[in-house]
């Protein structure tokens, strides 16, 4: 094997690949009755019980990570029905390196085989070994972090609610590079207002859940202004509006999926659409299997099944994709 071929193969081995979205058909539908993960008893911290979960992440190995914010921990579930283990935060709430305080988001860094966590209550981003990690290291401090994601070059993107911006970080940097917002709080196209969850695609375009502006913004790499891709018509419950959007995901057709928090629904906005459509929920706040009560985070597995962190119901709901709708 010549040296150039070997160099090419080594580069492939060390590429960091973020969680990829499945190729979801434009006519896809999901069952309207979800299957519960977590029993939803706020008085307990047992593994089968959640307290205000606000994010769910599924890696390419189909391992489910739940940000159990009210219990200050990250849970790992290896199947839909059986809770697994506490992988971060087994030592209760606190600010030591083996503790968390109201975490808000988590992703997997495949290159370092680690978990990266927005430790919101402690205003820091931490990295923990994914295997047998007993404590983490602080990689970004003094940041009102909320959402975190990673591009295919291994750069981190972190939203900062207080500074109304998103920055891109190379691990080890002290300041990061501004990539969205940063022009004060506001609703102009170069501004954000309390950004929460974020998503970066293969072109390094950044999508931002612009919570207080009730919209989702897309910032093309290097752009000075964003583009409204969902909502942006002020707060409301019509299909043209969002009401404090939280978790987002974008499929390979640039369709935006949004956890529409105060409308208690997940909505889908196709590329360049002027309004969305309800994917699940939308039946008022409640505890029934076809209802949500403050959906916060969302994620898809590789089959296209949808998982929703149902915050006020203290559960994660799985909605199966209806395969007959994609034929």
Coordinates of C-alpha atoms in Angstrom, one line a residue:
X1 CA 0.0 0.0 0.0
X2 CA 1.5 3.4 -1.0
X3 CA 1.8 6.2 1.5
X4 CA -0.9 8.4 -0.1
X5 CA -3.4 5.5 0.1
X6 CA -2.5 4.9 3.7
X7 CA -2.9 8.6 4.5
X8 CA -6.3 8.6 2.9
X9 CA -7.5 5.6 5.0
X10 CA -6.2 7.1 8.2
X11 CA -8.1 10.3 7.4
X12 CA -11.3 8.3 7.0
X13 CA -10.7 6.6 10.3
X14 CA -10.5 9.9 12.2
X15 CA -13.4 11.7 10.6
X16 CA -16.0 12.6 13.2
X17 CA -19.4 11.8 11.9
X18 CA -22.4 13.5 13.7
X19 CA -25.6 11.7 14.2
X20 CA -27.1 11.4 10.7
X21 CA -30.8 11.9 10.0
X22 CA -32.6 9.1 8.2
X23 CA -33.9 9.7 4.7
X24 CA -37.6 10.4 5.6
X25 CA -40.1 10.3 2.8
X26 CA -42.0 13.6 2.3
X27 CA -45.3 11.8 2.8
X28 CA -44.2 9.9 6.0
X29 CA -46.7 9.7 8.9
X30 CA -46.3 8.5 12.4
X31 CA -48.6 6.6 14.7
X32 CA -50.5 9.1 16.9
X33 CA -50.3 7.0 20.1
X34 CA -46.8 7.0 21.6
X35 CA -45.1 4.3 23.6
X36 CA -43.8 5.5 26.9
X37 CA -40.2 5.3 28.1
X38 CA -40.0 6.2 31.8
X39 CA -42.8 5.9 34.3
X40 CA -43.0 9.6 35.1
X41 CA -43.0 9.6 38.9
X42 CA -41.3 12.9 40.0
X43 CA -40.9 11.6 43.5
X44 CA -38.3 9.0 42.6
X45 CA -35.0 8.8 40.9
X46 CA -35.2 5.1 40.0
X47 CA -33.8 4.2 36.5
X48 CA -37.3 3.6 35.1
X49 CA -38.5 7.1 36.3
X50 CA -37.8 10.5 34.8
X51 CA -38.1 14.0 36.1
X52 CA -38.5 16.8 33.6
X53 CA -36.5 15.2 30.7
X54 CA -35.6 17.8 28.2
X55 CA -33.6 16.1 25.5
X56 CA -33.2 12.7 23.9
X57 CA -30.3 11.6 21.6
X58 CA -30.0 8.4 19.7
X59 CA -26.6 7.6 18.2
X60 CA -25.9 5.4 15.2
X61 CA -25.6 2.3 17.4
X62 CA -29.2 2.9 18.4
X63 CA -28.3 3.6 22.0
X64 CA -30.8 6.1 23.6
X65 CA -29.4 8.8 25.8
X66 CA -32.0 10.8 27.9
X67 CA -31.2 14.1 29.6
X68 CA -33.0 13.6 32.9
X69 CA -32.7 17.2 33.9
X70 CA -34.7 17.1 37.1
X71 CA -32.5 14.3 38.4
X72 CA -29.3 16.0 37.2
X73 CA -28.1 13.0 35.2
X74 CA -27.8 11.4 31.8
X75 CA -29.4 7.9 31.3
X76 CA -28.5 5.3 28.7
X77 CA -31.2 3.0 27.5
X78 CA -30.2 0.1 25.2
X79 CA -33.7 -0.8 24.2
X80 CA -37.1 0.9 24.1
X81 CA -38.5 -1.0 27.1
X82 CA -35.6 -1.6 29.5
X83 CA -33.8 1.3 31.3
X84 CA -30.1 0.9 31.3
X85 CA -27.8 2.9 33.6
X86 CA -26.8 6.3 34.8
X87 CA -23.8 7.2 32.6
X88 CA -23.3 10.8 34.0
X89 CA -24.5 12.3 37.2
X90 CA -24.7 9.4 39.6
X91 CA -23.5 11.6 42.5
X92 CA -26.5 14.0 42.7
X93 CA -26.7 17.7 41.9
X94 CA -23.5 19.7 42.3
X95 CA -20.7 21.4 40.6
X96 CA -17.9 18.9 41.1
X97 CA -16.5 17.2 38.0
X98 CA -18.5 14.1 38.8
X99 CA -21.8 16.0 39.1
X100 CA -24.3 17.9 37.0
X101 CA -26.9 20.6 37.6
X102 CA -29.9 20.7 35.4
X103 CA -28.3 19.5 32.2
X104 CA -30.0 20.5 29.0
X105 CA -28.4 18.5 26.1
X106 CA -26.0 15.7 25.2
X107 CA -24.3 14.4 22.1
X108 CA -21.8 11.6 21.3
X109 CA -18.4 12.4 20.0
X110 CA -17.4 9.2 18.1
X111 CA -13.8 10.2 17.6
X112 CA -13.0 10.4 21.4
X113 CA -15.7 7.9 22.4
X114 CA -17.1 10.4 24.8
X115 CA -20.3 12.2 25.7
X116 CA -20.5 16.0 25.5
X117 CA -23.0 17.6 27.9
X118 CA -24.5 21.1 28.3
X119 CA -24.4 21.4 32.1
X120 CA -26.7 24.3 32.1
X121 CA -27.0 24.9 35.9
X122 CA -23.3 25.0 36.2
X123 CA -22.8 27.2 33.0
X124 CA -20.3 24.8 31.4
X125 CA -19.9 22.2 28.7
X126 CA -18.3 19.0 29.8
X127 CA -16.8 15.9 28.1
X128 CA -17.2 12.5 29.8
X129 CA -15.7 9.1 28.7
X130 CA -18.5 7.0 27.2
X131 CA -17.1 3.8 28.7
X132 CA -16.8 3.6 32.5
X133 CA -16.4 7.4 33.0
X134 CA -16.5 8.4 36.7
X135 CA -15.9 12.1 36.1
X136 CA -15.8 14.6 33.3
X137 CA -13.6 17.5 32.2
X138 CA -14.7 21.1 31.6
X139 CA -14.1 22.0 27.9
X140 CA -16.0 25.3 27.9
X141 CA -16.8 27.4 31.0
X142 CA -18.7 30.6 31.8
X143 CA -21.4 30.0 29.1
X144 CA -25.2 29.9 29.5
X145 CA -25.2 26.8 27.3
X146 CA -28.4 25.1 26.2
X147 CA -27.9 23.2 22.9
X148 CA -24.8 21.5 21.6
X149 CA -24.1 19.8 18.3
X150 CA -21.0 18.8 16.2
X151 CA -20.2 19.0 12.6
X152 CA -18.4 16.4 10.4
X153 CA -15.0 18.2 11.1
X154 CA -15.3 17.7 14.8
X155 CA -16.2 21.4 15.7
X156 CA -18.6 22.0 18.5
X157 CA -21.5 24.4 18.2
X158 CA -23.0 25.7 21.4
X159 CA -26.0 28.1 21.9
X160 CA -25.7 30.8 24.6
X161 CA -29.1 32.0 25.8
X162 CA -27.7 35.1 27.7
X163 CA -25.5 36.3 24.9
X164 CA -28.2 35.4 22.3
X165 CA -25.7 33.7 20.0
X166 CA -24.2 30.5 18.8
X167 CA -20.5 29.9 18.6
X168 CA -18.4 27.2 17.0
X169 CA -15.6 25.8 19.1
X170 CA -12.5 23.7 18.4
X171 CA -12.0 21.7 21.6
X172 CA -9.3 23.5 23.5
X173 CA -10.2 27.0 22.3
X174 CA -11.0 29.7 24.8
X175 CA -13.3 32.0 22.8
X176 CA -14.8 30.2 19.9
X177 CA -16.1 31.7 16.6
X178 CA -19.4 33.5 16.3
X179 CA -21.6 31.8 13.7
X180 CA -25.1 33.1 14.5
X181 CA -26.6 36.0 16.4
X182 CA -24.2 38.0 18.6
X183 CA -25.8 41.4 17.8
X184 CA -27.8 41.7 21.0
X185 CA -31.3 40.4 21.7
X186 CA -33.8 41.1 19.0
X187 CA -35.8 39.8 16.1
X188 CA -33.8 41.1 13.1
X189 CA -32.4 38.5 10.8
X190 CA -28.9 39.0 12.3
X191 CA -30.2 38.6 15.9
X192 CA -31.5 35.8 18.2
X193 CA -33.5 35.9 21.4
X194 CA -32.7 33.1 23.9
X195 CA -31.6 30.4 21.4
X196 CA -32.1 26.9 22.7
X197 CA -31.5 23.8 20.5
X198 CA -29.4 23.7 17.4
X199 CA -28.7 21.3 14.5
X200 CA -25.9 21.4 11.9
X201 CA -26.2 19.6 8.5
X202 CA -23.5 18.1 6.2
X203 CA -23.0 21.5 4.5
X204 CA -22.3 23.1 7.9
X205 CA -25.5 25.1 7.7
X206 CA -26.7 25.8 11.2
X207 CA -30.3 25.6 12.3
X208 CA -31.3 27.4 15.5
X209 CA -34.4 27.2 17.6
X210 CA -34.9 30.9 18.3
X211 CA -37.2 30.5 21.3
X212 CA -38.4 33.9 22.2
X213 CA -38.8 34.9 18.5
X214 CA -41.0 31.8 18.0
X215 CA -39.1 30.8 14.9
X216 CA -36.4 28.4 13.6
X217 CA -33.5 30.1 11.7
X218 CA -31.1 28.7 9.2
X219 CA -27.6 30.3 9.0
X220 CA -25.6 29.2 6.0
X221 CA -21.9 28.8 6.8
X222 CA -20.3 32.2 6.8
X223 CA -23.6 34.1 6.6
X224 CA -24.1 37.3 8.5
X225 CA -27.9 36.9 8.6
X226 CA -30.2 33.9 9.1
X227 CA -33.2 32.7 7.1
X228 CA -36.5 32.0 8.8
X229 CA -37.4 28.3 7.9
X230 CA -40.2 27.8 10.4
X231 CA -42.5 30.2 12.3
X232 CA -41.5 33.8 12.4
X233 CA -45.1 35.0 12.3
X234 CA -45.2 35.9 16.0
X235 CA -46.4 33.7 18.8
X236 CA -49.5 31.6 18.2
X237 CA -51.1 28.3 17.6
X238 CA -52.0 28.4 13.9
X239 CA -50.0 26.2 11.5
X240 CA -48.1 29.3 10.5
X241 CA -46.9 30.0 14.0
X242 CA -44.8 28.5 16.8
X243 CA -45.0 29.0 20.5
X244 CA -41.6 28.9 22.2
X245 CA -40.0 26.2 20.0
X246 CA -37.4 23.9 21.6
X247 CA -35.9 20.8 20.0
X248 CA -35.3 20.6 16.3
X249 CA -34.2 18.1 13.7
X250 CA -33.6 18.5 9.9
X251 CA -33.9 15.6 7.5
X252 CA -32.0 15.1 4.2
X253 CA -34.7 17.0 2.3
X254 CA -34.2 20.1 4.6
X255 CA -37.6 19.5 6.2
X256 CA -37.6 21.0 9.7
X257 CA -39.1 19.1 12.7
X258 CA -39.8 21.2 15.7
X259 CA -40.9 20.5 19.3
X260 CA -43.6 23.3 19.5
X261 CA -43.6 23.6 23.3
X262 CA -46.6 25.6 24.3
X263 CA -48.7 24.2 21.5
X264 CA -48.0 20.7 22.8
X265 CA -47.1 19.2 19.4
X266 CA -44.4 18.3 17.0
X267 CA -44.7 20.1 13.6
X268 CA -43.0 19.6 10.3
X269 CA -42.1 22.4 7.9
X270 CA -40.9 21.3 4.4
X271 CA -38.3 23.4 2.7
X272 CA -39.6 26.9 1.7
X273 CA -43.1 26.1 3.2
X274 CA -45.2 28.9 4.5
X275 CA -46.8 26.8 7.2
X276 CA -46.2 23.5 9.0
X277 CA -48.2 20.4 9.6
X278 CA -48.7 18.5 12.9
X279 CA -46.7 15.3 13.1
X280 CA -47.8 14.1 16.6
X281 CA -49.6 15.8 19.5
X282 CA -51.7 18.8 18.9
X283 CA -54.6 17.4 21.0
X284 CA -54.1 19.8 23.9
X285 CA -51.9 19.3 27.0
X286 CA -52.5 15.9 28.7
X287 CA -51.1 12.5 29.7
X288 CA -52.9 10.3 27.1
X289 CA -50.8 8.4 24.6
X290 CA -51.9 10.8 21.8
X291 CA -51.1 13.9 23.8
X292 CA -48.0 15.8 24.8
X293 CA -47.5 18.3 27.7
X294 CA -44.6 20.6 26.8
X295 CA -42.5 18.7 24.3
X296 CA -39.0 19.8 24.8
X297 CA -36.5 17.7 22.8
X298 CA -36.8 15.3 19.9
X299 CA -34.7 12.7 18.0
X300 CA -35.1 10.1 15.2
X301 CA -33.6 6.7 15.1
X302 CA -32.3 5.2 11.9
X303 CA -35.7 3.6 11.1
X304 CA -37.4 7.0 11.3
X305 CA -39.2 6.4 14.6
X306 CA -39.7 9.6 16.5
X307 CA -38.7 10.1 20.1
X308 CA -40.0 13.1 22.1
X309 CA -38.9 14.3 25.5
X310 CA -42.4 15.0 27.0
X311 CA -41.2 17.4 29.7
X312 CA -44.2 18.0 31.9
X313 CA -45.3 14.4 31.7
X314 CA -41.9 13.2 32.9
X315 CA -41.6 10.7 30.1
X316 CA -40.1 10.1 26.6
X317 CA -42.6 9.0 24.0
X318 CA -41.8 6.9 21.0
X319 CA -43.9 7.3 17.9
X320 CA -43.5 4.6 15.3
X321 CA -43.2 5.6 11.7
X322 CA -46.1 4.3 9.6
X323 CA -44.2 2.4 6.9
X324 CA -47.3 2.0 4.7
X325 CA -47.3 5.8 4.3
X326 CA -43.9 5.8 2.7
X327 CA -44.7 3.3 0.0

